[in-house]
Amino acid sequence: MNMAGKTVLITGSTDGVGRYVATQLAMSGANVLIHGRDTARAETLSDEIKRAGGRAPAFYQADLSSLASVRKFADTVLADHGRLEVFVSNAGIGSQNGGPGRQTSADGYELRFAVNYLAGFLLAYRLLPLLKASAPSRIVNVASLGQHPIDFDDVMITKNYGGSRAYAQSKLSQIMFTVDLAEELRGSGVTVNSLHPATYMNTTMVRAGGITPMSTVEQGGAAILHLVTGDDMVGKSGLFFNGLNEAKPNPQASDAAARRRLRALSLELTGLPAT
Ligand SMILES: NC(=O)c1ccc[n+]([C@@H]2O[C@H](COP(=O)([O-])OP(=O)(O)OC[C@H]3O[C@@H](n4cnc5c(N)ncnc54)[C@H](OP(=O)(O)O)[C@@H]3O)[C@@H](O)[C@H]2O)c1
């Protein structure tokens, strides 16, 4: 897909693989909307892109651990832009950011579920009217091979908390949402796919986990860019990719009843109307 003039929102693009993807898309002439929490990091990125000859990105500051902040973020994007061809839900926290203990969001939800999954769920729904009006358009959910089934009796992991489980539950939730949303969007011209970009890229979350990096943001970025721009992805939706290859996620993603349950819970937790 020729990205020149296309409007692309990438959450979590002030750092890590999102930063790389935002830079590449800005260099290809896209109107890139970057997002993060830190204005100084955003300014540094914007300067780098401009110096390299890319189109200056617009920055949106929003803390995704607060649903009020997510709503405001979506409303600002909708007010500022008449088109949105791509939404990459990439922002996330790893299994160990902020320490090994259980943390909660501003709304009282388990933090990884809230930031990695619920925020992207709410953003996608708030941005859908614009994505539909801009079709053909694409949603890309940056998930992971780290996937743990949801225990619907304890979604907020109040018992036996572990950072890896919390991270992996949030990532499978993104994948289940992708399958569910793809069905809902069939025929709309909006496709949605998810992926594991690469294993242990050299990024802040991997370093925070004390893990020795095994791959680069360029490798993971290429996998994300494939879903964003690949001509072979035209019309493909509801799929999960491991890097550049289609792959099978955890079996819970194929469980329609579990997806319905997750959807109902997510609508309730985010205050969206039940459908
Ligand atoms: N690294 C890997 O090997 C790997 C493997 C599989 C999947 N992934 C996935 O790839 C995505 C990007 O990861 P990464 O490794 O590039 O991570 P990273 O370098 O740690 O960057 C994370 C990004 O998310 C933003 N973010 C984190 N918490 C936020 C919050 N509460 N509100 C708003 N923004 C927030 C950060 O913004 P600030 O700049 O404000 O901190 C940053 O821009 C994640 O979804 C991750 O799960 C990564």
PDB file of N, CA and C and ligand atoms in Angstrom, residues 11-19 35-38 41 62-65 89-94 97 111 115-116 142-145 167 171 174 195-207 215 217 224, ligand 1:
ATOM      1  N   THR A  11      -0.122   3.906  18.743  1.00  0.00           N
ATOM      2  CA  THR A  11       0.030   4.151  20.180  1.00  0.00           C
ATOM      3  C   THR A  11       1.380   3.597  20.644  1.00  0.00           C
ATOM      4  N   GLY A  12       1.896   4.206  21.694  1.00  0.00           N
ATOM      5  CA  GLY A  12       3.190   3.753  22.218  1.00  0.00           C
ATOM      6  C   GLY A  12       4.296   3.919  21.206  1.00  0.00           C
ATOM      7  N   SER A  13       4.336   5.101  20.562  1.00  0.00           N
ATOM      8  CA  SER A  13       5.347   5.305  19.514  1.00  0.00           C
ATOM      9  C   SER A  13       6.449   6.270  19.950  1.00  0.00           C
ATOM     10  N   THR A  14       6.524   6.549  21.248  1.00  0.00           N
ATOM     11  CA  THR A  14       7.641   7.369  21.750  1.00  0.00           C
ATOM     12  C   THR A  14       8.827   6.497  22.140  1.00  0.00           C
ATOM     13  N   ASP A  15       8.691   5.171  21.984  1.00  0.00           N
ATOM     14  CA  ASP A  15       9.755   4.261  22.422  1.00  0.00           C
ATOM     15  C   ASP A  15       9.618   2.949  21.648  1.00  0.00           C
ATOM     16  N   GLY A  16      10.669   2.150  21.720  1.00  0.00           N
ATOM     17  CA  GLY A  16      10.607   0.765  21.247  1.00  0.00           C
ATOM     18  C   GLY A  16      10.227   0.590  19.787  1.00  0.00           C
ATOM     19  N   VAL A  17       9.513  -0.492  19.523  1.00  0.00           N
ATOM     20  CA  VAL A  17       9.194  -0.849  18.137  1.00  0.00           C
ATOM     21  C   VAL A  17       8.196   0.140  17.531  1.00  0.00           C
ATOM     22  N   GLY A  18       7.330   0.727  18.361  1.00  0.00           N
ATOM     23  CA  GLY A  18       6.370   1.717  17.852  1.00  0.00           C
ATOM     24  C   GLY A  18       7.085   2.939  17.308  1.00  0.00           C
ATOM     25  N   ARG A  19       8.150   3.318  17.989  1.00  0.00           N
ATOM     26  CA  ARG A  19       8.951   4.474  17.557  1.00  0.00           C
ATOM     27  C   ARG A  19       9.556   4.196  16.172  1.00  0.00           C
ATOM     28  N   HIS A  35       2.028   8.742  19.730  1.00  0.00           N
ATOM     29  CA  HIS A  35       1.397   8.784  21.059  1.00  0.00           C
ATOM     30  C   HIS A  35       2.351   8.214  22.117  1.00  0.00           C
ATOM     31  N   GLY A  36       2.255   8.786  23.305  1.00  0.00           N
ATOM     32  CA  GLY A  36       2.997   8.275  24.458  1.00  0.00           C
ATOM     33  C   GLY A  36       2.648   9.139  25.655  1.00  0.00           C
ATOM     34  N   ARG A  37       3.442   8.986  26.708  1.00  0.00           N
ATOM     35  CA  ARG A  37       3.171   9.805  27.891  1.00  0.00           C
ATOM     36  C   ARG A  37       4.125  10.971  28.024  1.00  0.00           C
ATOM     37  N   ASP A  38       5.245  10.899  27.318  1.00  0.00           N
ATOM     38  CA  ASP A  38       6.348  11.794  27.607  1.00  0.00           C
ATOM     39  C   ASP A  38       6.577  12.787  26.459  1.00  0.00           C
ATOM     40  N   ARG A  41      10.214  13.015  25.013  1.00  0.00           N
ATOM     41  CA  ARG A  41      10.557  11.898  24.109  1.00  0.00           C
ATOM     42  C   ARG A  41       9.890  12.086  22.749  1.00  0.00           C
ATOM     43  N   ALA A  62      -1.238  10.760  26.215  1.00  0.00           N
ATOM     44  CA  ALA A  62      -2.344  10.153  26.964  1.00  0.00           C
ATOM     45  C   ALA A  62      -1.818   8.973  27.750  1.00  0.00           C
ATOM     46  N   ASP A  63      -2.233   8.904  29.013  1.00  0.00           N
ATOM     47  CA  ASP A  63      -1.871   7.755  29.842  1.00  0.00           C
ATOM     48  C   ASP A  63      -2.971   6.711  29.702  1.00  0.00           C
ATOM     49  N   LEU A  64      -2.629   5.590  29.107  1.00  0.00           N
ATOM     50  CA  LEU A  64      -3.637   4.560  28.808  1.00  0.00           C
ATOM     51  C   LEU A  64      -4.055   3.767  30.049  1.00  0.00           C
ATOM     52  N   SER A  65      -3.473   4.106  31.196  1.00  0.00           N
ATOM     53  CA  SER A  65      -3.925   3.424  32.419  1.00  0.00           C
ATOM     54  C   SER A  65      -5.143   4.121  33.020  1.00  0.00           C
ATOM     55  N   SER A  89      -2.492  -0.466  17.460  1.00  0.00           N
ATOM     56  CA  SER A  89      -2.588  -0.495  18.918  1.00  0.00           C
ATOM     57  C   SER A  89      -1.354  -1.234  19.430  1.00  0.00           C
ATOM     58  N   ASN A  90      -0.348  -0.435  19.780  1.00  0.00           N
ATOM     59  CA  ASN A  90       0.974  -0.996  20.080  1.00  0.00           C
ATOM     60  C   ASN A  90       1.440  -0.743  21.509  1.00  0.00           C
ATOM     61  N   ALA A  91       0.920   0.311  22.141  1.00  0.00           N
ATOM     62  CA  ALA A  91       1.422   0.662  23.480  1.00  0.00           C
ATOM     63  C   ALA A  91       1.244  -0.507  24.433  1.00  0.00           C
ATOM     64  N   GLY A  92       2.212  -0.676  25.299  1.00  0.00           N
ATOM     65  CA  GLY A  92       2.075  -1.769  26.246  1.00  0.00           C
ATOM     66  C   GLY A  92       3.125  -1.714  27.333  1.00  0.00           C
ATOM     67  N   ILE A  93       2.831  -2.453  28.393  1.00  0.00           N
ATOM     68  CA  ILE A  93       3.825  -2.644  29.443  1.00  0.00           C
ATOM     69  C   ILE A  93       4.125  -4.131  29.550  1.00  0.00           C
ATOM     70  N   GLY A  94       5.364  -4.419  29.858  1.00  0.00           N
ATOM     71  CA  GLY A  94       5.807  -5.816  29.939  1.00  0.00           C
ATOM     72  C   GLY A  94       5.424  -6.448  31.266  1.00  0.00           C
ATOM     73  N   ASN A  97       7.472  -4.266  34.273  1.00  0.00           N
ATOM     74  CA  ASN A  97       7.546  -2.803  34.445  1.00  0.00           C
ATOM     75  C   ASN A  97       6.880  -2.408  35.756  1.00  0.00           C
ATOM     76  N   LEU A 111      -3.544  -3.854  35.955  1.00  0.00           N
ATOM     77  CA  LEU A 111      -2.908  -2.845  35.094  1.00  0.00           C
ATOM     78  C   LEU A 111      -2.590  -3.326  33.674  1.00  0.00           C
ATOM     79  N   VAL A 115      -4.046  -1.529  30.407  1.00  0.00           N
ATOM     80  CA  VAL A 115      -3.208  -0.762  29.459  1.00  0.00           C
ATOM     81  C   VAL A 115      -3.048  -1.510  28.134  1.00  0.00           C
ATOM     82  N   ASN A 116      -2.722  -2.812  28.225  1.00  0.00           N
ATOM     83  CA  ASN A 116      -2.392  -3.554  27.004  1.00  0.00           C
ATOM     84  C   ASN A 116      -3.636  -3.944  26.202  1.00  0.00           C
ATOM     85  N   VAL A 142      -0.901  -5.086  18.258  1.00  0.00           N
ATOM     86  CA  VAL A 142       0.412  -5.670  18.536  1.00  0.00           C
ATOM     87  C   VAL A 142       0.293  -6.496  19.819  1.00  0.00           C
ATOM     88  N   ALA A 143       0.235  -7.808  19.631  1.00  0.00           N
ATOM     89  CA  ALA A 143       0.055  -8.736  20.750  1.00  0.00           C
ATOM     90  C   ALA A 143       1.387  -9.446  21.006  1.00  0.00           C
ATOM     91  N   SER A 144       1.344 -10.752  21.228  1.00  0.00           N
ATOM     92  CA  SER A 144       2.573 -11.478  21.566  1.00  0.00           C
ATOM     93  C   SER A 144       2.342 -12.972  21.442  1.00  0.00           C
ATOM     94  N   LEU A 145       3.432 -13.719  21.390  1.00  0.00           N
ATOM     95  CA  LEU A 145       3.343 -15.185  21.502  1.00  0.00           C
ATOM     96  C   LEU A 145       3.094 -15.575  22.948  1.00  0.00           C
ATOM     97  N   TYR A 167       0.621 -10.283  31.802  1.00  0.00           N
ATOM     98  CA  TYR A 167       1.003  -9.812  30.465  1.00  0.00           C
ATOM     99  C   TYR A 167       0.389 -10.727  29.405  1.00  0.00           C
ATOM    100  N   LYS A 171      -2.404 -10.096  26.371  1.00  0.00           N
ATOM    101  CA  LYS A 171      -2.033 -10.268  24.961  1.00  0.00           C
ATOM    102  C   LYS A 171      -3.015 -11.221  24.256  1.00  0.00           C
ATOM    103  N   GLN A 174      -6.139  -9.327  23.473  1.00  0.00           N
ATOM    104  CA  GLN A 174      -6.039  -8.541  22.232  1.00  0.00           C
ATOM    105  C   GLN A 174      -6.329  -9.421  21.014  1.00  0.00           C
ATOM    106  N   LEU A 195      -0.552  -9.544  15.885  1.00  0.00           N
ATOM    107  CA  LEU A 195       0.716 -10.241  15.664  1.00  0.00           C
ATOM    108  C   LEU A 195       1.622 -10.257  16.886  1.00  0.00           C
ATOM    109  N   HIS A 196       2.553 -11.205  16.835  1.00  0.00           N
ATOM    110  CA  HIS A 196       3.753 -11.195  17.683  1.00  0.00           C
ATOM    111  C   HIS A 196       4.834 -10.602  16.789  1.00  0.00           C
ATOM    112  N   PRO A 197       5.357  -9.412  17.121  1.00  0.00           N
ATOM    113  CA  PRO A 197       6.295  -8.785  16.181  1.00  0.00           C
ATOM    114  C   PRO A 197       7.634  -9.521  16.065  1.00  0.00           C
ATOM    115  N   ALA A 198       8.246  -9.806  17.212  1.00  0.00           N
ATOM    116  CA  ALA A 198       9.523 -10.531  17.241  1.00  0.00           C
ATOM    117  C   ALA A 198       9.793 -10.873  18.700  1.00  0.00           C
ATOM    118  N   THR A 199      10.677 -11.816  18.928  1.00  0.00           N
ATOM    119  CA  THR A 199      10.915 -12.296  20.300  1.00  0.00           C
ATOM    120  C   THR A 199      12.035 -11.513  20.971  1.00  0.00           C
ATOM    121  N   TYR A 200      11.696 -10.943  22.109  1.00  0.00           N
ATOM    122  CA  TYR A 200      12.653 -10.188  22.933  1.00  0.00           C
ATOM    123  C   TYR A 200      13.480  -9.189  22.112  1.00  0.00           C
ATOM    124  N   MET A 201      12.740  -8.231  21.562  1.00  0.00           N
ATOM    125  CA  MET A 201      13.427  -7.119  20.896  1.00  0.00           C
ATOM    126  C   MET A 201      14.150  -6.290  21.961  1.00  0.00           C
ATOM    127  N   ASN A 202      15.130  -5.550  21.494  1.00  0.00           N
ATOM    128  CA  ASN A 202      15.913  -4.742  22.436  1.00  0.00           C
ATOM    129  C   ASN A 202      15.147  -3.454  22.761  1.00  0.00           C
ATOM    130  N   THR A 203      14.180  -3.575  23.670  1.00  0.00           N
ATOM    131  CA  THR A 203      13.343  -2.417  24.022  1.00  0.00           C
ATOM    132  C   THR A 203      13.269  -2.263  25.535  1.00  0.00           C
ATOM    133  N   THR A 204      12.657  -1.156  25.945  1.00  0.00           N
ATOM    134  CA  THR A 204      12.571  -0.833  27.372  1.00  0.00           C
ATOM    135  C   THR A 204      11.901  -1.963  28.158  1.00  0.00           C
ATOM    136  N   MET A 205      10.787  -2.498  27.638  1.00  0.00           N
ATOM    137  CA  MET A 205      10.074  -3.514  28.431  1.00  0.00           C
ATOM    138  C   MET A 205      10.882  -4.793  28.588  1.00  0.00           C
ATOM    139  N   VAL A 206      11.644  -5.131  27.584  1.00  0.00           N
ATOM    140  CA  VAL A 206      12.470  -6.343  27.665  1.00  0.00           C
ATOM    141  C   VAL A 206      13.619  -6.121  28.655  1.00  0.00           C
ATOM    142  N   ARG A 207      14.225  -4.954  28.565  1.00  0.00           N
ATOM    143  CA  ARG A 207      15.321  -4.642  29.509  1.00  0.00           C
ATOM    144  C   ARG A 207      14.786  -4.562  30.934  1.00  0.00           C
ATOM    145  N   SER A 215      16.303 -10.048  19.546  1.00  0.00           N
ATOM    146  CA  SER A 215      16.024  -9.528  18.202  1.00  0.00           C
ATOM    147  C   SER A 215      15.965  -8.000  18.253  1.00  0.00           C
ATOM    148  N   VAL A 217      14.353  -4.041  16.935  1.00  0.00           N
ATOM    149  CA  VAL A 217      13.098  -3.365  16.593  1.00  0.00           C
ATOM    150  C   VAL A 217      12.897  -3.345  15.074  1.00  0.00           C
ATOM    151  N   ILE A 224       5.269  -5.620  11.825  1.00  0.00           N
ATOM    152  CA  ILE A 224       4.134  -4.688  11.992  1.00  0.00           C
ATOM    153  C   ILE A 224       3.858  -3.971  10.671  1.00  0.00           C
TER     154      ILE A 224
HETATM  155  N1  LIG B   1       9.767  -6.196  23.060  1.00  0.00           N
HETATM  156  C1  LIG B   1       9.388  -7.389  22.627  1.00  0.00           C
HETATM  157  O1  LIG B   1      10.203  -8.300  22.428  1.00  0.00           O
HETATM  158  C2  LIG B   1       7.939  -7.680  22.346  1.00  0.00           C
HETATM  159  C3  LIG B   1       7.576  -8.987  21.997  1.00  0.00           C
HETATM  160  C4  LIG B   1       6.242  -9.249  21.721  1.00  0.00           C
HETATM  161  C5  LIG B   1       5.317  -8.225  21.748  1.00  0.00           C
HETATM  162  N2  LIG B   1       5.717  -6.947  22.078  1.00  0.00           N
HETATM  163  C6  LIG B   1       4.699  -5.899  22.097  1.00  0.00           C
HETATM  164  O2  LIG B   1       5.134  -4.809  21.315  1.00  0.00           O
HETATM  165  C7  LIG B   1       4.545  -3.596  21.803  1.00  0.00           C
HETATM  166  C8  LIG B   1       5.619  -2.539  21.960  1.00  0.00           C
HETATM  167  O3  LIG B   1       6.550  -3.011  22.905  1.00  0.00           O
HETATM  168  P1  LIG B   1       8.034  -2.441  23.043  1.00  0.00           P
HETATM  169  O4  LIG B   1       8.883  -3.608  23.334  1.00  0.00           O
HETATM  170  O5  LIG B   1       8.349  -1.546  21.896  1.00  0.00           O
HETATM  171  O6  LIG B   1       7.869  -1.610  24.398  1.00  0.00           O
HETATM  172  P2  LIG B   1       8.570  -0.298  24.977  1.00  0.00           P
HETATM  173  O7  LIG B   1       9.867  -0.007  24.280  1.00  0.00           O
HETATM  174  O8  LIG B   1       8.598  -0.516  26.450  1.00  0.00           O
HETATM  175  O9  LIG B   1       7.552   0.862  24.581  1.00  0.00           O
HETATM  176  C9  LIG B   1       6.262   0.861  25.074  1.00  0.00           C
HETATM  177  C10 LIG B   1       5.490   2.039  24.565  1.00  0.00           C
HETATM  178  O10 LIG B   1       4.182   1.987  25.168  1.00  0.00           O
HETATM  179  C11 LIG B   1       3.954   3.206  25.849  1.00  0.00           C
HETATM  180  N3  LIG B   1       3.214   3.006  27.107  1.00  0.00           N
HETATM  181  C12 LIG B   1       3.471   2.137  28.107  1.00  0.00           C
HETATM  182  N4  LIG B   1       2.597   2.311  29.112  1.00  0.00           N
HETATM  183  C13 LIG B   1       1.764   3.314  28.732  1.00  0.00           C
HETATM  184  C14 LIG B   1       0.668   3.961  29.340  1.00  0.00           C
HETATM  185  N5  LIG B   1       0.241   3.636  30.562  1.00  0.00           N
HETATM  186  N6  LIG B   1       0.069   4.954  28.661  1.00  0.00           N
HETATM  187  C15 LIG B   1       0.494   5.326  27.447  1.00  0.00           C
HETATM  188  N7  LIG B   1       1.531   4.758  26.814  1.00  0.00           N
HETATM  189  C16 LIG B   1       2.158   3.759  27.454  1.00  0.00           C
HETATM  190  C17 LIG B   1       5.324   3.762  26.170  1.00  0.00           C
HETATM  191  O11 LIG B   1       5.216   5.166  26.329  1.00  0.00           O
HETATM  192  P3  LIG B   1       6.244   6.028  27.191  1.00  0.00           P
HETATM  193  O12 LIG B   1       7.304   6.462  26.218  1.00  0.00           O
HETATM  194  O13 LIG B   1       5.410   7.152  27.681  1.00  0.00           O
HETATM  195  O14 LIG B   1       6.784   5.114  28.280  1.00  0.00           O
HETATM  196  C18 LIG B   1       6.113   3.370  24.931  1.00  0.00           C
HETATM  197  O15 LIG B   1       5.912   4.308  23.906  1.00  0.00           O
HETATM  198  C19 LIG B   1       3.846  -3.966  23.117  1.00  0.00           C
HETATM  199  O16 LIG B   1       2.462  -4.108  22.899  1.00  0.00           O
HETATM  200  C20 LIG B   1       4.464  -5.310  23.470  1.00  0.00           C
HETATM  201  O17 LIG B   1       3.618  -6.096  24.273  1.00  0.00           O
HETATM  202  C21 LIG B   1       6.991  -6.651  22.369  1.00  0.00           C
END
